Amino acid sequence: MNYNYVSGVLTKYQGPSFVHEPPNKVLFYNNTGAVIPCVVNGTPRPEISWTTSDNLTAIPIPGLRENRPDGSLVFSPFKAEDYRQDVHSATYRCSASNIVGSIASREVHVRG
């Protein structure tokens, strides 16, 4: 835990820590979709991001994958013909960082 004294106020900083780390495996059907939570504490509030196994940011893909403000990675229900191996059968990792430090989750293997 770090402390900072600014303008007469003692501020406590805390690096990110997992409250709910994502599971190692997530299996779902195309007609149900899935929500993978990544819940992190820290002061100041950590920024949460998701990356793929090749260390690229998991950007939103309309109708298939989105990143929620609460840190969850969401796979929307989809038609069988909209299946994408790079999205629905892939490995992801949740990362969180603030001015104190950074953490990364275990790998999350997704099969949809």
PDB file of C-alpha atoms in Angstrom:
ATOM      1  CA  MET A   1       0.000   0.000   0.000  1.00  0.00           C
ATOM      2  CA  ASN A   2       1.360   3.405  -0.967  1.00  0.00           C
ATOM      3  CA  TYR A   3       0.511   6.772   0.533  1.00  0.00           C
ATOM      4  CA  ASN A   4       0.658  10.190  -1.058  1.00  0.00           C
ATOM      5  CA  TYR A   5       0.387  13.580   0.627  1.00  0.00           C
ATOM      6  CA  VAL A   6      -1.163  16.168  -1.701  1.00  0.00           C
ATOM      7  CA  SER A   7      -2.604  19.555  -0.697  1.00  0.00           C
ATOM      8  CA  GLY A   8      -2.846  18.598   2.960  1.00  0.00           C
ATOM      9  CA  VAL A   9      -4.696  15.332   2.245  1.00  0.00           C
ATOM     10  CA  LEU A  10      -3.205  11.910   2.866  1.00  0.00           C
ATOM     11  CA  THR A  11      -4.277   9.628   0.034  1.00  0.00           C
ATOM     12  CA  LYS A  12      -3.943   5.855   0.191  1.00  0.00           C
ATOM     13  CA  TYR A  13      -3.039   4.080  -3.041  1.00  0.00           C
ATOM     14  CA  GLN A  14      -3.492   0.367  -3.550  1.00  0.00           C
ATOM     15  CA  GLY A  15      -2.472  -1.759  -6.494  1.00  0.00           C
ATOM     16  CA  PRO A  16      -5.022  -3.869  -8.351  1.00  0.00           C
ATOM     17  CA  SER A  17      -6.183  -7.143  -6.817  1.00  0.00           C
ATOM     18  CA  PHE A  18      -8.750  -9.648  -8.047  1.00  0.00           C
ATOM     19  CA  VAL A  19     -12.083  -9.827  -6.245  1.00  0.00           C
ATOM     20  CA  HIS A  20     -13.324 -12.317  -8.849  1.00  0.00           C
ATOM     21  CA  GLU A  21     -10.718 -13.713 -11.234  1.00  0.00           C
ATOM     22  CA  PRO A  22     -12.136 -15.167 -14.452  1.00  0.00           C
ATOM     23  CA  PRO A  23     -12.378 -18.975 -14.650  1.00  0.00           C
ATOM     24  CA  ASN A  24      -9.876 -21.059 -16.617  1.00  0.00           C
ATOM     25  CA  LYS A  25     -12.560 -22.461 -18.983  1.00  0.00           C
ATOM     26  CA  VAL A  26     -15.805 -21.046 -20.318  1.00  0.00           C
ATOM     27  CA  LEU A  27     -18.079 -23.229 -22.452  1.00  0.00           C
ATOM     28  CA  PHE A  28     -21.267 -21.869 -23.967  1.00  0.00           C
ATOM     29  CA  TYR A  29     -23.777 -22.480 -26.741  1.00  0.00           C
ATOM     30  CA  ASN A  30     -24.280 -20.104 -29.634  1.00  0.00           C
ATOM     31  CA  ASN A  31     -27.894 -19.490 -28.555  1.00  0.00           C
ATOM     32  CA  THR A  32     -26.988 -18.577 -24.962  1.00  0.00           C
ATOM     33  CA  GLY A  33     -23.803 -16.527 -25.138  1.00  0.00           C
ATOM     34  CA  ALA A  34     -21.647 -15.964 -22.054  1.00  0.00           C
ATOM     35  CA  VAL A  35     -20.488 -13.286 -19.633  1.00  0.00           C
ATOM     36  CA  ILE A  36     -16.983 -13.611 -18.177  1.00  0.00           C
ATOM     37  CA  PRO A  37     -16.543 -11.395 -15.125  1.00  0.00           C
ATOM     38  CA  CYS A  38     -13.276  -9.753 -14.136  1.00  0.00           C
ATOM     39  CA  VAL A  39     -13.779  -7.904 -10.858  1.00  0.00           C
ATOM     40  CA  VAL A  40     -10.824  -5.928  -9.514  1.00  0.00           C
ATOM     41  CA  ASN A  41     -10.242  -3.574  -6.571  1.00  0.00           C
ATOM     42  CA  GLY A  42      -7.619  -0.878  -6.245  1.00  0.00           C
ATOM     43  CA  THR A  43      -7.121   2.822  -5.533  1.00  0.00           C
ATOM     44  CA  PRO A  44      -7.301   4.628  -7.811  1.00  0.00           C
ATOM     45  CA  ARG A  45      -9.805   2.393  -9.590  1.00  0.00           C
ATOM     46  CA  PRO A  46      -7.906   0.126 -12.002  1.00  0.00           C
ATOM     47  CA  GLU A  47      -8.555   0.143 -15.733  1.00  0.00           C
ATOM     48  CA  ILE A  48      -9.564  -3.320 -16.958  1.00  0.00           C
ATOM     49  CA  SER A  49      -8.793  -4.680 -20.410  1.00  0.00           C
ATOM     50  CA  TRP A  50      -8.943  -8.038 -22.176  1.00  0.00           C
ATOM     51  CA  THR A  51      -6.306  -9.443 -24.515  1.00  0.00           C
ATOM     52  CA  THR A  52      -6.143 -12.445 -26.812  1.00  0.00           C
ATOM     53  CA  SER A  53      -3.501 -15.178 -26.690  1.00  0.00           C
ATOM     54  CA  ASP A  54      -1.379 -13.232 -29.187  1.00  0.00           C
ATOM     55  CA  ASN A  55      -1.420 -10.260 -26.772  1.00  0.00           C
ATOM     56  CA  LEU A  56      -3.752  -8.120 -28.895  1.00  0.00           C
ATOM     57  CA  THR A  57      -6.554  -6.101 -27.325  1.00  0.00           C
ATOM     58  CA  ALA A  58      -9.886  -7.942 -27.536  1.00  0.00           C
ATOM     59  CA  ILE A  59     -11.759  -5.142 -29.276  1.00  0.00           C
ATOM     60  CA  PRO A  60     -15.557  -5.166 -29.443  1.00  0.00           C
ATOM     61  CA  ILE A  61     -17.074  -6.946 -32.446  1.00  0.00           C
ATOM     62  CA  PRO A  62     -20.706  -5.861 -32.886  1.00  0.00           C
ATOM     63  CA  GLY A  63     -23.097  -8.738 -32.266  1.00  0.00           C
ATOM     64  CA  LEU A  64     -20.344 -11.117 -31.134  1.00  0.00           C
ATOM     65  CA  ARG A  65     -18.083  -9.738 -28.400  1.00  0.00           C
ATOM     66  CA  GLU A  66     -18.152  -6.662 -26.171  1.00  0.00           C
ATOM     67  CA  ASN A  67     -16.286  -5.272 -23.176  1.00  0.00           C
ATOM     68  CA  ARG A  68     -18.551  -3.963 -20.427  1.00  0.00           C
ATOM     69  CA  PRO A  69     -17.629  -0.989 -18.233  1.00  0.00           C
ATOM     70  CA  ASP A  70     -17.704  -3.347 -15.203  1.00  0.00           C
ATOM     71  CA  GLY A  71     -14.788  -5.321 -16.705  1.00  0.00           C
ATOM     72  CA  SER A  72     -16.812  -8.268 -18.021  1.00  0.00           C
ATOM     73  CA  LEU A  73     -16.127  -9.769 -21.428  1.00  0.00           C
ATOM     74  CA  VAL A  74     -19.456 -10.594 -23.091  1.00  0.00           C
ATOM     75  CA  PHE A  75     -20.137 -13.055 -25.896  1.00  0.00           C
ATOM     76  CA  SER A  76     -23.558 -12.396 -27.389  1.00  0.00           C
ATOM     77  CA  PRO A  77     -25.801 -15.209 -28.642  1.00  0.00           C
ATOM     78  CA  PHE A  78     -25.082 -15.713 -32.343  1.00  0.00           C
ATOM     79  CA  LYS A  79     -26.275 -17.674 -35.374  1.00  0.00           C
ATOM     80  CA  ALA A  80     -24.265 -20.785 -36.215  1.00  0.00           C
ATOM     81  CA  GLU A  81     -23.182 -19.219 -39.515  1.00  0.00           C
ATOM     82  CA  ASP A  82     -21.700 -16.253 -37.583  1.00  0.00           C
ATOM     83  CA  TYR A  83     -19.272 -18.500 -35.671  1.00  0.00           C
ATOM     84  CA  ARG A  84     -15.703 -17.197 -35.713  1.00  0.00           C
ATOM     85  CA  GLN A  85     -12.939 -19.417 -34.409  1.00  0.00           C
ATOM     86  CA  ASP A  86     -10.773 -16.403 -33.516  1.00  0.00           C
ATOM     87  CA  VAL A  87     -13.582 -15.131 -31.247  1.00  0.00           C
ATOM     88  CA  HIS A  88     -15.542 -18.176 -30.046  1.00  0.00           C
ATOM     89  CA  SER A  89     -12.730 -20.727 -29.685  1.00  0.00           C
ATOM     90  CA  ALA A  90      -9.941 -18.608 -28.303  1.00  0.00           C
ATOM     91  CA  THR A  91      -7.858 -17.808 -25.239  1.00  0.00           C
ATOM     92  CA  TYR A  92      -8.221 -14.516 -23.384  1.00  0.00           C
ATOM     93  CA  ARG A  93      -6.658 -12.818 -20.370  1.00  0.00           C
ATOM     94  CA  CYS A  94      -8.023 -10.043 -18.162  1.00  0.00           C
ATOM     95  CA  SER A  95      -5.563  -7.334 -17.096  1.00  0.00           C
ATOM     96  CA  ALA A  96      -5.965  -4.463 -14.666  1.00  0.00           C
ATOM     97  CA  SER A  97      -3.672  -1.545 -13.945  1.00  0.00           C
ATOM     98  CA  ASN A  98      -3.452   1.712 -12.052  1.00  0.00           C
ATOM     99  CA  ILE A  99      -0.601   4.018 -11.014  1.00  0.00           C
ATOM    100  CA  VAL A 100       0.559   1.506  -8.389  1.00  0.00           C
ATOM    101  CA  GLY A 101       0.842  -1.572 -10.591  1.00  0.00           C
ATOM    102  CA  SER A 102      -0.656  -4.153 -12.916  1.00  0.00           C
ATOM    103  CA  ILE A 103      -2.033  -7.684 -12.676  1.00  0.00           C
ATOM    104  CA  ALA A 104      -3.137 -10.259 -15.239  1.00  0.00           C
ATOM    105  CA  SER A 105      -5.512 -13.174 -14.825  1.00  0.00           C
ATOM    106  CA  ARG A 106      -4.832 -16.763 -15.703  1.00  0.00           C
ATOM    107  CA  GLU A 107      -5.671 -17.725 -19.278  1.00  0.00           C
ATOM    108  CA  VAL A 108      -9.378 -18.126 -19.997  1.00  0.00           C
ATOM    109  CA  HIS A 109     -10.077 -20.782 -22.647  1.00  0.00           C
ATOM    110  CA  VAL A 110     -13.364 -19.988 -24.388  1.00  0.00           C
ATOM    111  CA  ARG A 111     -15.354 -22.496 -26.450  1.00  0.00           C
ATOM    112  CA  GLY A 112     -18.631 -21.403 -27.974  1.00  0.00           C
TER     113      GLY A 112
END
